[in-house]
CSV table of C-alpha atoms in Angstrom, one decimal:
chain,number,residue,atom,x,y,z
M,1,MET,CA,0.0,0.0,0.0
M,2,THR,CA,2.1,2.8,-1.3
M,3,ALA,CA,1.2,6.2,-2.6
M,4,LYS,CA,2.8,8.0,-5.5
M,5,THR,CA,3.7,11.3,-4.0
M,6,SER,CA,6.1,14.0,-4.6
M,7,SER,CA,9.5,13.9,-2.9
M,8,PRO,CA,9.0,14.8,0.8
M,9,VAL,CA,8.8,18.5,1.1
M,10,ARG,CA,10.8,19.6,4.1
M,11,THR,CA,11.0,23.3,4.3
M,12,LYS,CA,13.0,25.0,7.0
M,13,GLU,CA,10.1,25.5,9.4
M,14,GLY,CA,12.2,27.4,11.9
M,15,ASP,CA,12.6,30.2,9.3
M,16,ARG,CA,8.9,30.4,8.5
M,17,THR,CA,7.1,33.6,9.2
M,18,ASP,CA,3.8,33.1,11.0
M,19,ASP,CA,0.6,34.1,9.2
M,20,SER,CA,-1.4,35.7,11.9
M,21,LYS,CA,-4.3,36.5,9.6
M,22,THR,CA,-4.8,32.9,8.6
M,23,ILE,CA,-4.6,31.8,12.3
M,24,ARG,CA,-7.3,34.3,13.2
M,25,VAL,CA,-9.5,33.1,10.3
M,26,VAL,CA,-9.1,29.5,11.5
M,27,PHE,CA,-10.0,30.5,15.1
M,28,ILE,CA,-13.1,32.4,14.1
M,29,SER,CA,-14.2,29.6,11.7
M,30,LEU,CA,-13.8,27.0,14.4
M,31,LEU,CA,-15.7,29.1,16.9
M,32,LEU,CA,-18.6,29.6,14.6
M,33,ASP,CA,-18.6,25.9,13.8
M,34,LEU,CA,-18.5,24.8,17.4
M,35,LEU,CA,-21.2,27.2,18.5
M,36,ALA,CA,-23.5,25.6,15.9
M,37,PHE,CA,-22.4,22.1,16.7
M,38,THR,CA,-22.8,22.3,20.5
M,39,MET,CA,-26.1,24.2,20.7
M,40,ILE,CA,-28.0,21.0,19.8
M,41,LEU,CA,-26.7,19.2,23.0
M,42,PRO,CA,-29.4,20.6,25.4
M,43,LEU,CA,-32.1,20.0,22.8
M,44,PHE,CA,-31.4,16.2,22.5
M,45,PRO,CA,-33.8,15.0,25.2
M,46,ALA,CA,-36.7,17.1,23.8
M,47,LEU,CA,-35.8,16.1,20.2
M,48,LEU,CA,-35.9,12.4,21.1
M,49,ASP,CA,-39.2,12.8,22.9
M,50,HIS,CA,-40.6,14.6,19.8
M,51,TYR,CA,-39.6,11.8,17.4
M,52,GLN,CA,-40.9,9.2,19.8
M,53,SER,CA,-44.3,11.0,19.9
M,54,ILE,CA,-44.6,11.0,16.2
M,55,ASP,CA,-43.3,7.5,15.6
M,56,ASN,CA,-46.0,4.9,14.8
M,57,GLY,CA,-44.2,2.1,16.7
M,58,LYS,CA,-42.7,0.7,13.5
M,59,GLY,CA,-40.4,3.4,12.5
M,60,LEU,CA,-36.6,3.8,12.8
M,61,TYR,CA,-36.9,5.4,16.3
M,62,SER,CA,-38.8,2.4,17.7
M,63,ILE,CA,-36.3,0.0,16.2
M,64,VAL,CA,-33.4,1.8,17.8
M,65,LEU,CA,-35.2,2.3,21.1
M,66,ASN,CA,-36.0,-1.4,21.4
M,67,LYS,CA,-32.3,-2.1,21.0
M,68,ILE,CA,-31.5,0.5,23.7
M,69,HIS,CA,-34.1,-1.1,26.0
M,70,LYS,CA,-32.5,-4.5,25.6
M,71,LEU,CA,-29.1,-3.1,26.3
M,72,SER,CA,-30.2,-1.3,29.4
M,73,SER,CA,-32.0,-4.4,30.7
M,74,LEU,CA,-28.8,-6.4,30.1
M,75,LEU,CA,-26.9,-3.9,32.1
M,76,ASN,CA,-29.5,-3.6,34.8
M,77,ALA,CA,-29.6,0.1,34.1
M,78,PRO,CA,-32.8,2.1,35.2
M,79,ASP,CA,-35.3,2.8,32.5
M,80,ASN,CA,-34.9,6.6,32.9
M,81,VAL,CA,-31.4,6.5,31.4
M,82,ASN,CA,-32.6,5.2,28.1
M,83,THR,CA,-32.6,8.8,26.7
M,84,VAL,CA,-29.0,9.3,27.8
M,85,LEU,CA,-28.0,5.9,26.2
M,86,PHE,CA,-29.9,6.9,23.1
M,87,GLY,CA,-28.0,10.2,23.0
M,88,GLY,CA,-24.8,8.2,23.5
M,89,PHE,CA,-25.7,6.1,20.5
M,90,LEU,CA,-26.1,9.1,18.3
M,91,GLY,CA,-22.8,10.6,19.6
M,92,SER,CA,-21.0,7.3,18.9
M,93,LEU,CA,-22.5,7.3,15.4
M,94,TYR,CA,-21.3,10.9,14.8
M,95,SER,CA,-17.8,10.0,16.0
M,96,PHE,CA,-17.7,6.9,13.9
M,97,LEU,CA,-18.5,8.9,10.8
M,98,GLN,CA,-15.7,11.3,11.7
M,99,PHE,CA,-13.4,8.3,12.0
M,100,LEU,CA,-14.3,7.3,8.4
M,101,GLY,CA,-14.1,10.8,6.9
M,102,SER,CA,-11.2,12.6,8.6
M,103,PRO,CA,-8.2,10.8,7.1
M,104,ILE,CA,-9.6,10.8,3.6
M,105,ILE,CA,-10.4,14.5,3.8
M,106,GLY,CA,-6.9,15.2,5.2
M,107,ALA,CA,-5.3,13.1,2.4
M,108,LEU,CA,-7.3,14.9,-0.3
M,109,SER,CA,-6.2,18.3,1.2
M,110,ASP,CA,-2.6,17.3,0.8
M,111,VAL,CA,-3.2,16.9,-2.9
M,112,TYR,CA,-5.8,19.5,-3.8
M,113,GLY,CA,-5.1,22.1,-1.1
M,114,ARG,CA,-6.7,23.0,2.3
M,115,LYS,CA,-9.2,25.7,1.2
M,116,PRO,CA,-11.2,23.7,-1.4
M,117,LEU,CA,-11.6,20.8,1.1
M,118,MET,CA,-12.5,23.2,4.0
M,119,ILE,CA,-15.2,24.8,1.8
M,120,LEU,CA,-16.5,21.3,0.9
M,121,CYS,CA,-16.7,20.3,4.6
M,122,LEU,CA,-18.4,23.5,5.7
M,123,THR,CA,-20.9,23.1,2.9
M,124,GLY,CA,-21.7,19.6,4.0
M,125,ILE,CA,-22.1,20.8,7.6
M,126,ALA,CA,-24.4,23.7,6.6
M,127,LEU,CA,-26.6,21.3,4.6
M,128,SER,CA,-26.8,18.9,7.5
M,129,TYR,CA,-28.3,21.7,9.7
M,130,LEU,CA,-30.8,22.6,6.9
M,131,LEU,CA,-31.8,18.9,6.6
M,132,TRP,CA,-32.2,18.9,10.4
M,133,ALA,CA,-34.6,21.9,10.1
M,134,LEU,CA,-36.6,19.9,7.5
M,135,SER,CA,-36.5,16.6,9.4
M,136,SER,CA,-40.1,15.7,9.8
M,137,ASN,CA,-39.2,12.2,11.0
M,138,PHE,CA,-36.4,10.4,12.9
M,139,GLY,CA,-34.9,9.0,9.7
M,140,LEU,CA,-34.3,12.4,8.2
M,141,PHE,CA,-32.7,13.6,11.5
M,142,ILE,CA,-30.3,10.6,11.4
M,143,LEU,CA,-29.5,11.4,7.8
M,144,ALA,CA,-28.7,15.0,8.9
M,145,ARG,CA,-26.4,13.7,11.6
M,146,VAL,CA,-24.7,11.3,9.1
M,147,LEU,CA,-24.1,14.2,6.6
M,148,GLY,CA,-22.7,16.4,9.5
M,149,GLY,CA,-20.5,13.6,10.8
M,150,ILE,CA,-18.9,12.7,7.5
M,151,SER,CA,-18.3,16.4,6.8
M,152,LYS,CA,-16.6,17.1,10.1
M,153,GLY,CA,-13.1,17.1,8.6
M,154,ASN,CA,-12.8,20.8,9.1
M,155,VAL,CA,-11.3,20.4,12.5
M,156,ASN,CA,-8.3,18.4,11.4
M,157,LEU,CA,-8.0,20.7,8.3
M,158,SER,CA,-7.8,23.6,10.8
M,159,MET,CA,-4.9,21.9,12.5
M,160,ALA,CA,-3.2,21.2,9.2
M,161,ILE,CA,-3.6,24.8,8.2
M,162,ILE,CA,-2.0,26.0,11.4
M,163,SER,CA,0.9,23.6,10.9
M,164,ASP,CA,1.3,25.1,7.4
M,165,VAL,CA,1.6,28.7,8.5
M,166,THR,CA,3.5,28.5,11.8
M,167,SER,CA,7.0,27.7,12.9
M,168,PRO,CA,7.6,24.9,15.5
M,169,ALA,CA,8.5,27.5,18.1
M,170,SER,CA,5.1,29.3,17.8
M,171,ARG,CA,2.9,26.4,16.8
M,172,GLY,CA,1.9,25.6,20.4
M,173,ARG,CA,0.5,29.1,20.8
M,174,ALA,CA,-1.6,28.7,17.6
M,175,MET,CA,-2.7,25.2,18.6
M,176,ALA,CA,-3.9,26.5,22.0
M,177,LEU,CA,-6.3,28.8,20.0
M,178,VAL,CA,-7.9,25.6,18.7
M,179,GLY,CA,-8.4,24.5,22.3
M,180,ILE,CA,-9.8,27.9,23.3
M,181,ALA,CA,-12.3,27.7,20.4
M,182,PHE,CA,-13.4,24.3,21.7
M,183,SER,CA,-13.7,25.5,25.3
M,184,VAL,CA,-15.6,28.7,24.4
M,185,GLY,CA,-17.8,26.8,21.9
M,186,PHE,CA,-18.7,24.1,24.5
M,187,VAL,CA,-19.5,26.8,27.0
M,188,LEU,CA,-21.6,29.2,24.9
M,189,GLY,CA,-23.1,26.8,22.4
M,190,PRO,CA,-25.1,24.8,25.0
M,191,MET,CA,-26.2,28.0,26.6
M,192,ILE,CA,-27.6,29.1,23.3
M,193,GLY,CA,-29.3,25.7,22.9
M,194,ALA,CA,-30.7,25.9,26.5
M,195,MET,CA,-32.2,29.3,25.6
M,196,PHE,CA,-34.0,27.8,22.6
M,197,ALA,CA,-35.1,24.8,24.7
M,198,LYS,CA,-36.6,27.3,27.3
M,199,MET,CA,-38.3,29.3,24.5
M,200,SER,CA,-40.0,26.2,23.2
M,201,THR,CA,-41.1,24.8,26.6
M,202,GLY,CA,-44.9,24.3,26.6
M,203,SER,CA,-45.2,25.0,22.9
M,204,ARG,CA,-43.4,22.0,21.3
M,205,GLU,CA,-46.0,21.4,18.5
M,206,GLY,CA,-45.1,20.7,14.9
M,207,GLN,CA,-41.5,21.4,13.9
M,208,TRP,CA,-40.6,23.5,16.9
M,209,TYR,CA,-36.9,22.5,16.4
M,210,ALA,CA,-36.8,24.3,13.0
M,211,LEU,CA,-35.9,27.7,14.7
M,212,PRO,CA,-32.7,26.4,16.5
M,213,ALA,CA,-31.8,24.3,13.4
M,214,MET,CA,-32.1,27.4,11.2
M,215,PHE,CA,-30.0,29.4,13.6
M,216,ALA,CA,-27.3,26.7,13.4
M,217,PHE,CA,-27.6,26.8,9.6
M,218,PHE,CA,-27.2,30.6,9.8
M,219,LEU,CA,-24.0,30.3,11.9
M,220,SER,CA,-22.6,27.6,9.5
M,221,MET,CA,-23.4,29.8,6.4
M,222,CYS,CA,-21.6,32.7,8.1
M,223,ASP,CA,-18.7,30.3,8.7
M,224,LEU,CA,-18.7,29.1,5.0
M,225,PHE,CA,-18.8,32.6,3.5
M,226,TYR,CA,-16.2,33.9,6.0
M,227,VAL,CA,-13.8,31.2,5.0
M,228,ALA,CA,-14.5,31.5,1.3
M,229,ILE,CA,-13.8,35.3,1.4
M,230,HIS,CA,-11.0,35.6,4.0
M,231,MET,CA,-9.1,32.3,4.1
M,232,LYS,CA,-6.2,32.0,1.7
M,233,GLU,CA,-4.7,28.7,0.6
M,234,SER,CA,-2.0,27.7,3.1
M,235,LEU,CA,-0.5,24.8,1.1
M,236,PRO,CA,1.2,26.0,-2.1
M,237,ILE,CA,1.1,23.7,-5.2
M,238,HIS,CA,4.9,23.0,-5.0
M,239,ARG,CA,4.5,21.6,-1.5
M,240,ARG,CA,1.5,19.3,-2.2
M,241,ALA,CA,1.5,15.5,-2.7
M,242,LYS,CA,1.1,14.5,-6.3
M,243,SER,CA,-1.6,11.9,-5.9
M,244,LEU,CA,-3.5,9.7,-3.4
M,245,VAL,CA,-3.1,6.0,-2.8
M,246,HIS,CA,-4.7,4.3,-5.8
M,247,GLY,CA,-7.5,1.7,-5.9
M,248,ILE,CA,-9.9,0.2,-3.3
M,249,SER,CA,-7.0,-1.3,-1.3
M,250,GLY,CA,-5.5,2.2,-1.1
M,251,ALA,CA,-8.7,3.8,0.0
M,252,LEU,CA,-8.9,1.2,2.8
M,253,THR,CA,-5.5,2.4,4.0
M,254,TYR,CA,-7.2,5.6,5.2
M,255,ILE,CA,-10.0,3.9,7.2
M,256,ASN,CA,-8.7,0.5,8.2
M,257,PRO,CA,-7.8,0.7,11.9
M,258,SER,CA,-4.7,-1.5,11.6
M,259,ASP,CA,-3.4,0.7,8.8
M,260,LEU,CA,-4.3,3.9,10.7
M,261,PHE,CA,-2.4,2.7,13.8
M,262,GLN,CA,0.6,1.9,11.6
M,263,PHE,CA,0.3,5.2,9.7
M,264,ASN,CA,0.5,3.2,6.4
M,265,GLY,CA,-1.2,6.0,4.4
M,266,VAL,CA,1.7,8.4,5.2
M,267,THR,CA,4.7,8.6,3.0
M,268,GLY,CA,8.1,10.3,3.1
M,269,LEU,CA,8.7,9.5,6.8
M,270,THR,CA,12.1,8.5,8.3
M,271,PRO,CA,12.0,5.4,10.4
M,272,SER,CA,12.3,7.5,13.6
M,273,GLU,CA,9.4,9.7,12.5
M,274,LEU,CA,7.2,6.7,11.7
M,275,GLN,CA,8.0,5.2,15.1
M,276,ARG,CA,7.3,8.6,16.8
M,277,LEU,CA,3.9,8.9,15.1
M,278,ARG,CA,2.9,5.3,15.9
M,279,SER,CA,3.7,5.9,19.6
M,280,LEU,CA,1.9,9.2,19.7
M,281,GLY,CA,-1.1,7.6,17.9
M,282,ARG,CA,-1.3,4.8,20.5
M,283,THR,CA,-0.9,7.3,23.4
M,284,TYR,CA,-3.7,9.5,21.9
M,285,PHE,CA,-6.1,6.6,21.2
M,286,LEU,CA,-5.7,4.9,24.6
M,287,TYR,CA,-6.1,8.2,26.5
M,288,LEU,CA,-9.2,9.3,24.6
M,289,PHE,CA,-10.8,5.8,24.7
M,290,ILE,CA,-10.7,5.7,28.5
M,291,TYR,CA,-11.2,9.4,29.0
M,292,SER,CA,-14.2,9.7,26.7
M,293,GLY,CA,-15.9,6.7,28.3
M,294,LEU,CA,-15.5,8.0,31.8
M,295,GLU,CA,-16.5,11.5,30.7
M,296,PHE,CA,-19.7,10.2,29.2
M,297,THR,CA,-20.7,8.4,32.4
M,298,LEU,CA,-19.9,11.5,34.5
M,299,THR,CA,-23.6,12.6,34.0
M,300,PHE,CA,-24.8,9.3,35.4
M,301,LEU,CA,-22.5,9.5,38.4
M,302,THR,CA,-23.4,13.1,39.4
M,303,HIS,CA,-27.1,12.4,38.9
M,304,TYR,CA,-27.4,9.0,40.8
M,305,SER,CA,-24.7,9.5,43.4
M,306,PHE,CA,-25.2,13.2,44.1
M,307,GLY,CA,-28.6,14.0,42.8
M,308,PHE,CA,-27.5,16.6,40.3
M,309,SER,CA,-30.3,18.1,38.2
M,310,ARG,CA,-29.7,19.0,34.5
M,311,MET,CA,-29.2,22.6,35.5
M,312,GLN,CA,-26.5,21.6,38.0
M,313,GLN,CA,-24.8,19.4,35.4
M,314,GLY,CA,-24.9,22.3,33.0
M,315,TRP,CA,-23.1,24.5,35.6
M,316,MET,CA,-20.6,21.7,36.1
M,317,PHE,CA,-19.7,21.5,32.4
M,318,LEU,CA,-19.7,25.3,32.3
M,319,GLY,CA,-17.1,25.3,35.0
M,320,ILE,CA,-15.0,22.7,33.2
M,321,GLY,CA,-15.1,24.7,29.9
M,322,THR,CA,-14.3,28.0,31.6
M,323,THR,CA,-11.3,26.5,33.5
M,324,MET,CA,-10.0,25.0,30.2
M,325,ALA,CA,-10.4,28.3,28.3
M,326,ILE,CA,-8.6,30.3,31.0
M,327,LEU,CA,-5.7,27.8,31.1
M,328,GLN,CA,-5.4,27.6,27.4
M,329,GLY,CA,-5.6,31.3,26.9
M,330,SER,CA,-3.2,32.3,29.7
M,331,TRP,CA,-0.7,29.4,30.1
M,332,ILE,CA,-0.9,26.5,27.5
M,333,ARG,CA,-0.4,28.8,24.5
M,334,ARG,CA,2.8,30.2,26.1
M,335,ILE,CA,4.5,26.8,26.7
M,336,PRO,CA,8.0,26.8,25.2
M,337,GLU,CA,8.6,24.4,22.3
M,338,HIS,CA,11.0,22.3,24.2
M,339,LYS,CA,8.6,21.8,27.1
M,340,THR,CA,5.5,20.6,25.1
M,341,LYS,CA,6.2,16.9,25.6
M,342,ALA,CA,6.8,17.3,29.3
M,343,ILE,CA,3.6,19.2,29.8
M,344,THR,CA,1.7,16.6,27.8
M,345,GLU,CA,3.1,13.9,30.0
M,346,LEU,CA,2.2,15.9,33.2
M,347,GLY,CA,-1.4,16.3,31.9
M,348,LEU,CA,-1.6,12.5,31.3
M,349,TRP,CA,-0.5,11.8,34.8
M,350,LEU,CA,-2.8,14.4,36.3
M,351,VAL,CA,-5.9,12.8,34.8
M,352,ILE,CA,-5.3,9.7,36.9
M,353,PRO,CA,-5.9,11.3,40.3
M,354,SER,CA,-8.8,13.2,38.9
M,355,PHE,CA,-10.7,10.0,38.2
M,356,VAL,CA,-9.6,8.4,41.5
M,357,CYS,CA,-11.1,11.4,43.3
M,358,ILE,CA,-14.3,11.3,41.3
M,359,GLY,CA,-14.6,7.5,41.7
M,360,ILE,CA,-14.2,7.5,45.5
M,361,ALA,CA,-16.0,10.8,46.2
M,362,GLN,CA,-18.4,10.7,49.1
M,363,ASP,CA,-19.0,14.4,49.3
M,364,LEU,CA,-19.1,17.4,46.9
M,365,TRP,CA,-15.7,18.8,47.8
M,366,MET,CA,-13.9,15.6,46.7
M,367,LEU,CA,-16.1,15.5,43.6
M,368,TYR,CA,-15.4,19.1,42.7
M,369,PHE,CA,-11.6,18.7,43.3
M,370,GLY,CA,-11.6,15.7,40.9
M,371,ILE,CA,-13.6,17.6,38.3
M,372,PHE,CA,-11.1,20.5,38.6
M,373,LEU,CA,-8.2,18.2,38.0
M,374,PHE,CA,-10.1,16.7,35.1
M,375,ALA,CA,-10.5,20.2,33.5
M,376,VAL,CA,-6.8,21.1,34.1
M,377,SER,CA,-5.5,17.9,32.6
M,378,THR,CA,-7.9,18.1,29.6
M,379,ALA,CA,-6.6,21.6,28.8
M,380,MET,CA,-3.0,20.4,28.9
M,381,VAL,CA,-3.2,17.1,27.0
M,382,VAL,CA,-5.1,17.4,23.8
M,383,THR,CA,-3.6,20.8,22.7
M,384,CYS,CA,-0.1,19.8,23.5
M,385,ILE,CA,-0.2,16.3,22.0
M,386,MET,CA,-1.6,17.7,18.7
M,387,THR,CA,1.2,20.3,18.8
M,388,LEU,CA,3.7,17.3,19.0
M,389,VAL,CA,2.0,15.6,16.1
M,390,THR,CA,2.2,18.6,13.8
M,391,ARG,CA,6.0,18.7,14.2
M,392,VAL,CA,6.4,15.2,12.6
M,393,GLY,CA,6.7,14.5,8.9
M,394,PRO,CA,7.0,16.4,5.5
M,395,GLU,CA,4.8,19.3,4.6
M,396,ASN,CA,2.9,17.5,1.9
M,397,GLN,CA,1.7,14.9,4.4
M,398,LYS,CA,0.4,17.1,7.3
M,399,GLY,CA,-3.2,16.8,6.2
M,400,ILE,CA,-3.2,13.0,6.3
M,401,ILE,CA,-1.2,12.9,9.5
M,402,THR,CA,-3.7,15.3,11.3
M,403,GLY,CA,-6.6,13.4,9.7
M,404,ILE,CA,-5.4,10.1,11.0
M,405,PHE,CA,-5.1,11.5,14.5
M,406,ARG,CA,-8.5,13.0,14.3
M,407,SER,CA,-9.8,9.6,13.0
M,408,LEU,CA,-8.1,7.7,15.9
M,409,GLY,CA,-9.7,10.2,18.3
M,410,ALA,CA,-13.1,9.7,16.7
M,411,LEU,CA,-12.8,5.9,16.9
M,412,ALA,CA,-11.9,6.2,20.6
M,413,ARG,CA,-14.9,8.5,21.2
M,414,ALA,CA,-17.2,6.2,19.3
M,415,SER,CA,-16.2,3.1,21.3
M,416,GLY,CA,-15.2,4.4,24.7
M,417,PRO,CA,-18.7,5.5,25.9
M,418,ILE,CA,-20.2,2.1,25.0
M,419,ILE,CA,-17.6,0.2,27.0
M,420,ALA,CA,-17.7,2.6,29.9
M,421,SER,CA,-21.5,2.4,30.0
M,422,ILE,CA,-21.4,-1.4,30.2
M,423,ALA,CA,-18.8,-1.2,33.0
M,424,PHE,CA,-20.7,1.6,34.9
M,425,TRP,CA,-23.9,-0.4,35.1
M,426,SER,CA,-22.3,-3.8,35.5
M,427,LEU,CA,-19.5,-3.1,38.0
M,428,GLY,CA,-20.6,0.2,39.6
M,429,SER,CA,-19.3,3.7,39.4
M,430,SER,CA,-16.4,3.5,41.8
M,431,THR,CA,-15.0,0.3,40.4
M,432,SER,CA,-15.3,1.6,36.8
M,433,TYR,CA,-13.5,4.9,37.6
M,434,LEU,CA,-10.7,3.2,39.5
M,435,ILE,CA,-10.2,0.6,36.7
M,436,GLY,CA,-10.1,3.5,34.3
M,437,ALA,CA,-7.6,5.3,36.5
M,438,VAL,CA,-5.3,2.3,36.5
M,439,ALA,CA,-5.6,1.9,32.7
M,440,LEU,CA,-4.7,5.6,32.3
M,441,VAL,CA,-1.2,4.8,33.6
M,442,VAL,CA,-0.3,3.3,30.1
M,443,PRO,CA,-0.5,6.5,27.9
M,444,PRO,CA,2.1,8.5,29.8
M,445,LEU,CA,4.4,5.5,29.9
M,446,ILE,CA,4.2,5.2,26.1
M,447,LEU,CA,4.8,8.9,25.7
M,448,ARG,CA,7.8,8.8,28.0
M,449,ASN,CA,9.6,6.4,25.7
M,450,ILE,CA,9.2,8.7,22.7
M,451,ALA,CA,12.5,10.4,21.8
């Protein structure tokens, strides 16, 4: 499985002048995208209730719900968590589609440039919101989520663009802006969604969801036109790959998990670079697999062990997002290049006591301390590890490299919540979190052995 590419393009990155305008465009684009993406989260329970009410008992909603009922019965989970498990199923589906799409979109951008693929992704995302506004049944809503998930390659393209226009010394600062966009988006987006949910309370007749869906469509169209007008191409023709891997077997290289973990779709790497990418990939996947599963069950734990209402859980996630945004804006983006790996490792170690504290918490103070450590470690790990990734490999392979990492992350987020939910309801919350904490020892040990 080899690709016919141009000779590895290795410019002197240290001599590169940062393009602050492009970085700013990427940040604003991501922020608009994430506001539209996250505002649906508070609406999920009401949306599922709506589609259940109009289902005739033989539609797609009933089919999926019956499967969820069987799973919850098998796990001895209470009936009132079916909606959460249903939402988890939709989230896993969305992540799985990102797993399929991200590396292919990244590889295409290495050949045809970043901007055309970015516009294609943003167009698909905008159409998914329009389809959501028109989704008169659950099947159309799922189709909208499928279109949105498969088009969600704009995030890894943003990272590839930042890699194109920054030097290694300043790349960490620029990557931190991606983390800030995520933090702000996941704070403000759900607040916007909650506002629409409150507005529709008591009057959810007909297609009440069309208003928030059209607002998301409006944000995504603003994003699309903003990028089309203001973003310039960051990957010049002379630095692009000449072609993709050919044939069906070549296409599978970009979505086959074994090929992804081995980075077989990437060319022009030295043996040491290939080994470094493989180690970073294993570290990233294992961390996100365990982390995302425990993160998903955090709503179960706070509700059933501490009696949190949805409003209290909303304030909890608001606190997490705010903490992350403050750290990424004030500290993470100023980490020197030579300390990035050490900070990543520190963050990986720090997440372990966070889950121990959450798992054994008997009072709110211990729970809050664990959640605070959780927010701090999250702010450190993802931004820093992606900064490490963008320093590896030739210029004409950055798109596929970041695409593979996003794909590995999406695969982890698609499977982690399923395994964690099974453990949570089968073994109990404390046991699940403590097992997760022990398993989280592995990622920093892998990272430590990377040169």
